[in-house]
mmCIF file of C-alpha atoms and ligand atoms in Angstrom:
data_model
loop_
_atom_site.group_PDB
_atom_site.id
_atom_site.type_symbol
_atom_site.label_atom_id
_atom_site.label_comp_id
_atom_site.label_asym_id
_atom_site.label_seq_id
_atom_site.Cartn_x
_atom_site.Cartn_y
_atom_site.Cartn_z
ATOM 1 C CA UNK K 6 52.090 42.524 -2.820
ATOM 2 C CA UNK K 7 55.583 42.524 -2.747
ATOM 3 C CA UNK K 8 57.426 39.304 -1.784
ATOM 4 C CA UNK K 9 58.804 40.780 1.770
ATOM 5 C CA UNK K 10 55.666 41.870 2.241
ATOM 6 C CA UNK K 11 53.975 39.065 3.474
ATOM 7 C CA UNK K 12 56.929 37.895 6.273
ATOM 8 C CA UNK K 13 54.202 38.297 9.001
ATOM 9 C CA UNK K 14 51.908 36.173 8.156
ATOM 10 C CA UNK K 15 52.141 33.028 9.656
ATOM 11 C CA UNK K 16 50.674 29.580 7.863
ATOM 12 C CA UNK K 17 48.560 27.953 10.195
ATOM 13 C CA UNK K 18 49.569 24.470 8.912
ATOM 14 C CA UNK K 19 52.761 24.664 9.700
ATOM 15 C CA UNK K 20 52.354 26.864 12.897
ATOM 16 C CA UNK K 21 50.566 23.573 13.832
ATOM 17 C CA UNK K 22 53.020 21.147 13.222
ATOM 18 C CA UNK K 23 55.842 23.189 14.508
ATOM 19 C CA UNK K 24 54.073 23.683 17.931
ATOM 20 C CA UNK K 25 53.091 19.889 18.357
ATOM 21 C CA UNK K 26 57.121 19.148 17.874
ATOM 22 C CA UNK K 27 57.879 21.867 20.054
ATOM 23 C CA UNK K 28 55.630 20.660 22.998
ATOM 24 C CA UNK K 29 57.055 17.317 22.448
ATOM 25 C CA UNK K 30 60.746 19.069 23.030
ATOM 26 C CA UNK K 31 59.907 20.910 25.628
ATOM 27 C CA UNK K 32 58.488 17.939 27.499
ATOM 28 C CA UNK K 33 61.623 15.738 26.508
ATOM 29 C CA UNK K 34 63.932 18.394 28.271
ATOM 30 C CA UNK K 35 62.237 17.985 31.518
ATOM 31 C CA UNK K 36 59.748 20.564 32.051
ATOM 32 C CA UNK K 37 55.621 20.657 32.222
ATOM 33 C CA UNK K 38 54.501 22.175 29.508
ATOM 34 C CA UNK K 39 50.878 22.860 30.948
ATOM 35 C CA UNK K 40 52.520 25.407 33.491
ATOM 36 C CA UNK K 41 51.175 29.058 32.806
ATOM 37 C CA UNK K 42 54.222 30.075 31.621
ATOM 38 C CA UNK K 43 54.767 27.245 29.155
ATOM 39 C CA UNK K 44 51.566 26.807 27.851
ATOM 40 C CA UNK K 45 51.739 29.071 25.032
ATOM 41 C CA UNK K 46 55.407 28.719 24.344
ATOM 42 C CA UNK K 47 55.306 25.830 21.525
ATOM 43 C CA UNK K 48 52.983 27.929 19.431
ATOM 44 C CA UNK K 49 55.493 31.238 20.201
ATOM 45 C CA UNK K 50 58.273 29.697 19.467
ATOM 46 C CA UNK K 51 56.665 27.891 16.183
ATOM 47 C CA UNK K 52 55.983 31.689 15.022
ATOM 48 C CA UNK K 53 59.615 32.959 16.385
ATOM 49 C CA UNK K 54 61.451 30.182 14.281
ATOM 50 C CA UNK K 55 59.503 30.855 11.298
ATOM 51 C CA UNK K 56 60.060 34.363 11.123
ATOM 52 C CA UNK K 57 63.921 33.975 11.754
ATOM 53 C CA UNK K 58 63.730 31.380 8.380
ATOM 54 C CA UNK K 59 61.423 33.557 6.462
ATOM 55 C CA UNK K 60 64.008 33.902 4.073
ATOM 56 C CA UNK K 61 62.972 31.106 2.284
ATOM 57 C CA UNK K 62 59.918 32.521 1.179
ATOM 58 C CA UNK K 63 61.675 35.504 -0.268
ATOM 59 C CA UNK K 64 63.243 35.327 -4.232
ATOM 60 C CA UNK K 65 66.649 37.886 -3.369
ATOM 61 C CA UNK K 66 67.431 38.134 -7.306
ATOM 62 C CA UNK K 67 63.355 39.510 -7.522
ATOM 63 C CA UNK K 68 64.081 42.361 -5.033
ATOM 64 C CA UNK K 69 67.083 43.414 -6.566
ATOM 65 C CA UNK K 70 65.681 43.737 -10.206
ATOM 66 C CA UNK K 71 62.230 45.306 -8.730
ATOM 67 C CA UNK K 72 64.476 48.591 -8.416
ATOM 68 C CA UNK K 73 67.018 48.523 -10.965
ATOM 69 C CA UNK K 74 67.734 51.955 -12.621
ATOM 70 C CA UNK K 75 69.871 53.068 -15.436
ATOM 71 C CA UNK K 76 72.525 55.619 -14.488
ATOM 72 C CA UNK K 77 75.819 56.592 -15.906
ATOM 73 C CA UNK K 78 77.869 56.205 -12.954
ATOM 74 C CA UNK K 79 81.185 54.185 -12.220
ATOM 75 C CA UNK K 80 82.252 54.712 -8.772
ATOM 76 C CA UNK K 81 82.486 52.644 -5.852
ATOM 77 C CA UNK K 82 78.909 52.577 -4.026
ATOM 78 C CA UNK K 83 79.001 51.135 -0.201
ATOM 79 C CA UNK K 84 76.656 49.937 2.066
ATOM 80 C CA UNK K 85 77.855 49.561 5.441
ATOM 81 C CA UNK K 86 77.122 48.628 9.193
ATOM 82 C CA UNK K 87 74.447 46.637 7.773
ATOM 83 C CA UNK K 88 72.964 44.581 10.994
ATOM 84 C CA UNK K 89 72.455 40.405 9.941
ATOM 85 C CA UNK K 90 70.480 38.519 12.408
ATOM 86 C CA UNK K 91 71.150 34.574 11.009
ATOM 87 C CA UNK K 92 71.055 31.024 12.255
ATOM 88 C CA UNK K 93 73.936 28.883 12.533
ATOM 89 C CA UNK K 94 72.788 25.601 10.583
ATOM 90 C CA UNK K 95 74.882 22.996 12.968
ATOM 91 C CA UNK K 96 73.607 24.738 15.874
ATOM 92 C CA UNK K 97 70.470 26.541 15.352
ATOM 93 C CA UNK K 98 71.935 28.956 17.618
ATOM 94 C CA UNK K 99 72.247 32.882 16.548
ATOM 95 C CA UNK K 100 74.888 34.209 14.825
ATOM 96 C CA UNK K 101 74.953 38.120 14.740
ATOM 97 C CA UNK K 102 76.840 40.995 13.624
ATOM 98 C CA UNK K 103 77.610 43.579 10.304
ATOM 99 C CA UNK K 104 77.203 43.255 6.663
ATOM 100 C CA UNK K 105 79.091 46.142 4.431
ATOM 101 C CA UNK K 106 78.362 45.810 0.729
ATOM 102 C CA UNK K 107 79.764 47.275 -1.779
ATOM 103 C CA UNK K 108 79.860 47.277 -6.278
ATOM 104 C CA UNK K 109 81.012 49.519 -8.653
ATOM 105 C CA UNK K 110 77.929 50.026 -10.852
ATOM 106 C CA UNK K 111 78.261 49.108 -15.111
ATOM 107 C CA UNK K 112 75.070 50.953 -16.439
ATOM 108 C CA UNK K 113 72.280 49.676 -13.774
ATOM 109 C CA UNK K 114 72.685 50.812 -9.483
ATOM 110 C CA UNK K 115 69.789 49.221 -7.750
ATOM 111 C CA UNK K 116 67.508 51.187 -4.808
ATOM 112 C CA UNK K 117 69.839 51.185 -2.008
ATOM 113 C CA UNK K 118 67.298 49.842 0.688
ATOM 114 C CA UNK K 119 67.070 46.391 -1.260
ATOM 115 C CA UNK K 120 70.970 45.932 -0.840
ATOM 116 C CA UNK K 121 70.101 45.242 3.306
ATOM 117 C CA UNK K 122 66.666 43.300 2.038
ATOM 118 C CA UNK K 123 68.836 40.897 0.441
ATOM 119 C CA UNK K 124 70.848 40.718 2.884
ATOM 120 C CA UNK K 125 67.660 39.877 5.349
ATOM 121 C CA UNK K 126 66.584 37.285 2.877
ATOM 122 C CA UNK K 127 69.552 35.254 2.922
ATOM 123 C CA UNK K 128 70.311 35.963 6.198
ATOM 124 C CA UNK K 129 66.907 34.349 7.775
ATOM 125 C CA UNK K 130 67.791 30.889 6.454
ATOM 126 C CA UNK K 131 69.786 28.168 8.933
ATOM 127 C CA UNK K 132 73.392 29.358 7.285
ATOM 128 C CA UNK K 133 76.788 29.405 7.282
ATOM 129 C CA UNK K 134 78.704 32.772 7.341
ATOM 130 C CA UNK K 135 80.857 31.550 4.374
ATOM 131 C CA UNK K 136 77.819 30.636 2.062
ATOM 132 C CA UNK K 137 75.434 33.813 3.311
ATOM 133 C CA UNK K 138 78.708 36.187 2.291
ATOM 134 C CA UNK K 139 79.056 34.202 -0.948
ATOM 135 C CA UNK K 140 75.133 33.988 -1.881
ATOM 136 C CA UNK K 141 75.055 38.329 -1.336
ATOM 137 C CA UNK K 142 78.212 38.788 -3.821
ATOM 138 C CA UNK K 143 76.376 36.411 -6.106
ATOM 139 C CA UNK K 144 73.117 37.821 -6.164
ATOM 140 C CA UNK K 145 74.273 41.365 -6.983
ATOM 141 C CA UNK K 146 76.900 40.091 -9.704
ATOM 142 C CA UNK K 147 73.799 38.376 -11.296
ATOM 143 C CA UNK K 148 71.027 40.958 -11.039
ATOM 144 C CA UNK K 149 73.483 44.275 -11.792
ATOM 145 C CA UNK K 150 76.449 43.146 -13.423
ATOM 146 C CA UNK K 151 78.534 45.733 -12.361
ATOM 147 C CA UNK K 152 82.172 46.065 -12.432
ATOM 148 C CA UNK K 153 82.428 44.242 -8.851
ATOM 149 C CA UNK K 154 81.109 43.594 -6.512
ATOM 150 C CA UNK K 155 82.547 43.155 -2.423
ATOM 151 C CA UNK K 156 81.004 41.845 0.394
ATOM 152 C CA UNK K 157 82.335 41.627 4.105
ATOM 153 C CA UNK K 158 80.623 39.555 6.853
ATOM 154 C CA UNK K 159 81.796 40.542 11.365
ATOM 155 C CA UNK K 160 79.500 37.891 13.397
ATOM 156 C CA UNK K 161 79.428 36.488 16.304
ATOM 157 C CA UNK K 162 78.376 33.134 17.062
ATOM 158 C CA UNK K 163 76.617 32.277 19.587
ATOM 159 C CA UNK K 164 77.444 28.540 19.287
ATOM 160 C CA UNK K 165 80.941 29.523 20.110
ATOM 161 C CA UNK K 166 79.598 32.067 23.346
ATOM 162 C CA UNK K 167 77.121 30.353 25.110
ATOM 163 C CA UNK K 168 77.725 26.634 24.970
ATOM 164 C CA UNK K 169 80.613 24.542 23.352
ATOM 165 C CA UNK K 170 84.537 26.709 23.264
ATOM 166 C CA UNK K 171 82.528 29.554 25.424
ATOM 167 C CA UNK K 172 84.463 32.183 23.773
ATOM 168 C CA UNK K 173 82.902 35.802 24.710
ATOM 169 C CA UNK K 174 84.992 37.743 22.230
ATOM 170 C CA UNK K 175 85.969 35.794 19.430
ATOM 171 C CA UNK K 176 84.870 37.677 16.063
ATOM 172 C CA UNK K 177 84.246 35.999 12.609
ATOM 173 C CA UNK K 178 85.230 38.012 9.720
ATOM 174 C CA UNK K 179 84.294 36.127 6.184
ATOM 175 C CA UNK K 180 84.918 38.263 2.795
ATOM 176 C CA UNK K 181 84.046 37.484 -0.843
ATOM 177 C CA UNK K 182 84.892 39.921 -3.920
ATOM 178 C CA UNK K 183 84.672 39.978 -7.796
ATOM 179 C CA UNK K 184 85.969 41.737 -10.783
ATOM 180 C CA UNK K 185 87.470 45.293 -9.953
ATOM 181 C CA UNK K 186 87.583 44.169 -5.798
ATOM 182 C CA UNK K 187 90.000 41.484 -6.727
ATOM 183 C CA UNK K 188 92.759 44.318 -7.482
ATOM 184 C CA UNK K 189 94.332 45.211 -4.528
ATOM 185 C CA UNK K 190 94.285 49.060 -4.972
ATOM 186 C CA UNK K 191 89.867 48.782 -5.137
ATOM 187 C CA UNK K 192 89.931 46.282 -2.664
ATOM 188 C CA UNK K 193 91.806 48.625 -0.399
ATOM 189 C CA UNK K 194 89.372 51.506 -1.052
ATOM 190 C CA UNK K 195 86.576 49.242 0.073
ATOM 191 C CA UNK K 196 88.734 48.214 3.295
ATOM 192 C CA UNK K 197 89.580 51.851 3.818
ATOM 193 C CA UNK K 198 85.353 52.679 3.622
ATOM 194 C CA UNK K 199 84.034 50.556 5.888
ATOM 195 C CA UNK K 200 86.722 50.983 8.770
ATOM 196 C CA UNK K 201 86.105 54.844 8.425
ATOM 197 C CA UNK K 202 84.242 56.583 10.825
ATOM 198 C CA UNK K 203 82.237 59.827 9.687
ATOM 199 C CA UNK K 204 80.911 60.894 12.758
HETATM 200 N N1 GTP Z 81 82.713 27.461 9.066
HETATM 201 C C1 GTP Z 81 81.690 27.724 9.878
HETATM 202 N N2 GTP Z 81 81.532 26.983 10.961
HETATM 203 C C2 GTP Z 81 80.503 27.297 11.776
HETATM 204 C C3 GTP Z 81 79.609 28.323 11.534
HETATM 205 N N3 GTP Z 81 78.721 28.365 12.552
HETATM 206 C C4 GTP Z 81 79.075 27.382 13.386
HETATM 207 N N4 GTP Z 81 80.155 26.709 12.934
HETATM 208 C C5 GTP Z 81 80.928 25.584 13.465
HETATM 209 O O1 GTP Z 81 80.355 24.366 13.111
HETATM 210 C C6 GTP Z 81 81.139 23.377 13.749
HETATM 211 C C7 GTP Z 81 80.365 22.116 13.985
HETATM 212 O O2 GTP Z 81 81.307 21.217 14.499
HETATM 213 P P1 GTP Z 81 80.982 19.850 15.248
HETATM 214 O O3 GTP Z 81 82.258 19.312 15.828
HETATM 215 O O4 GTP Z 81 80.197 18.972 14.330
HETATM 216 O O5 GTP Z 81 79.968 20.330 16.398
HETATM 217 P P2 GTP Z 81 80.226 20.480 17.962
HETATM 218 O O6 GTP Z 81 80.672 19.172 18.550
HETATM 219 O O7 GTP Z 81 78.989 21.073 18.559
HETATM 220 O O8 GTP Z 81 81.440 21.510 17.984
HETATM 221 P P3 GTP Z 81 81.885 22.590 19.069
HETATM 222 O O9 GTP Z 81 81.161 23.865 18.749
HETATM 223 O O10 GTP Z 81 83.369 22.724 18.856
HETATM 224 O O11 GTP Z 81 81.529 22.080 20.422
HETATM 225 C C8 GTP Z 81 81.693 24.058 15.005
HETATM 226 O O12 GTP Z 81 83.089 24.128 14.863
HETATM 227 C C9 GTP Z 81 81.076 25.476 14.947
HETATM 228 O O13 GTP Z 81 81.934 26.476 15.498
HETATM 229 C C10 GTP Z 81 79.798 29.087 10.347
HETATM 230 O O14 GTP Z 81 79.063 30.022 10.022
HETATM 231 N N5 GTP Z 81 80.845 28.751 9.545
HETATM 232 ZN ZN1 ZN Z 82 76.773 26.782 15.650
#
């Protein structure tokens, strides 16, 4: 079994544990946890918060170098409008928006689906934008070592919406590049990619 292959499967130790804490918060913020519509809501929201961190359980550098391939090619490869569903660590309050990933290949490309499964896997941890955009440039720089590699995070944080500065529009870019992306004229090619629209 593949190691993204088992992100459904709940432990029932931890389900458990996670529920008993949850009925415990649930009563501390007021409400009666026996009512019908409560009842089951520790144990749903046990399974809801461990599949939004079942990142940990995944290895990143293992998916990319489960479909590495050797190919001859040394042009700029993008992946873009890649949808990241993550937890704000100081919060644990969603942050949501678009991954585009891009690296200019050095003798290995990688399947293209596992550029978005790394992306899940660090994604579904409590994170920071700043570190998830930096751990995705590092994981493909280690596994591929291509010629670059470029990596461009748009969120928006709920932490910043709903509660605290309550600002509805307010949109987080974070960026992180190596080799060939630090040059202006690649980076710029990159830039130009993922603000194109081909429809
Ligand atoms: N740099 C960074 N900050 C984040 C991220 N997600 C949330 N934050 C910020 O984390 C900070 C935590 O600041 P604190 O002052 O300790 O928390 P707080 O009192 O709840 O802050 P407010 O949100 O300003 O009400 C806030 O400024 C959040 O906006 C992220 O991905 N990156
Ligand atoms: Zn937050």
């Amino acid at each position: 079994m593949k190691n993204y292959e088992k992100i459904e499967q709940y432990n029932t130790e931890v389900t458990e544990l996670l529920s008993n804490n949850y009925k415990t918060i649930i009563e501390n913020l007021g409400e009666d946890v026996t009512r019908e519509g409560l009842e089951k809501t520790p144990e749903r929201v046990a399974k809801a918060m461990q599949y939004l961190t079942h990142g940990y359980e995944l290895d990143p550098l293992e998916i990319l170098k489960s479909a590495l391939f050797t190919e001859d090619h040394q042009q700029m490869i993008v992946v873009k409008d890649i949808e990241v569903y993550s937890m704000c660590e100081h919060h644990m309050l969603p942050f949501f928006g678009k991954a585009h990933v891009a690296y200019i290949p050095n003798g290995k490309i990688v399947g293209l689906s596992k550029i978005p499964r790394i992306v899940d896997a660090f994604a579904r941890r409590m994170q920071v934008q700043e570190r998830l955009t930096d751990q995705i440039k590092c994981c493909i720089q280690e596994a591929l070592e291509p010629l670059g590699v470029a990596v461009v995070i748009e969120a928006q944080h709920m932490c910043m919406q709903m509660r605290g500065i309550q600002k509805q529009n307010s949109v987080t870019t974070t960026s992180s590049f190596t080799g060939a992306f630090e040059k202006d004229k690649t980076r710029k090619e990159f830039i130009s990619l993922i603000t194109s629209k081909l429809s």
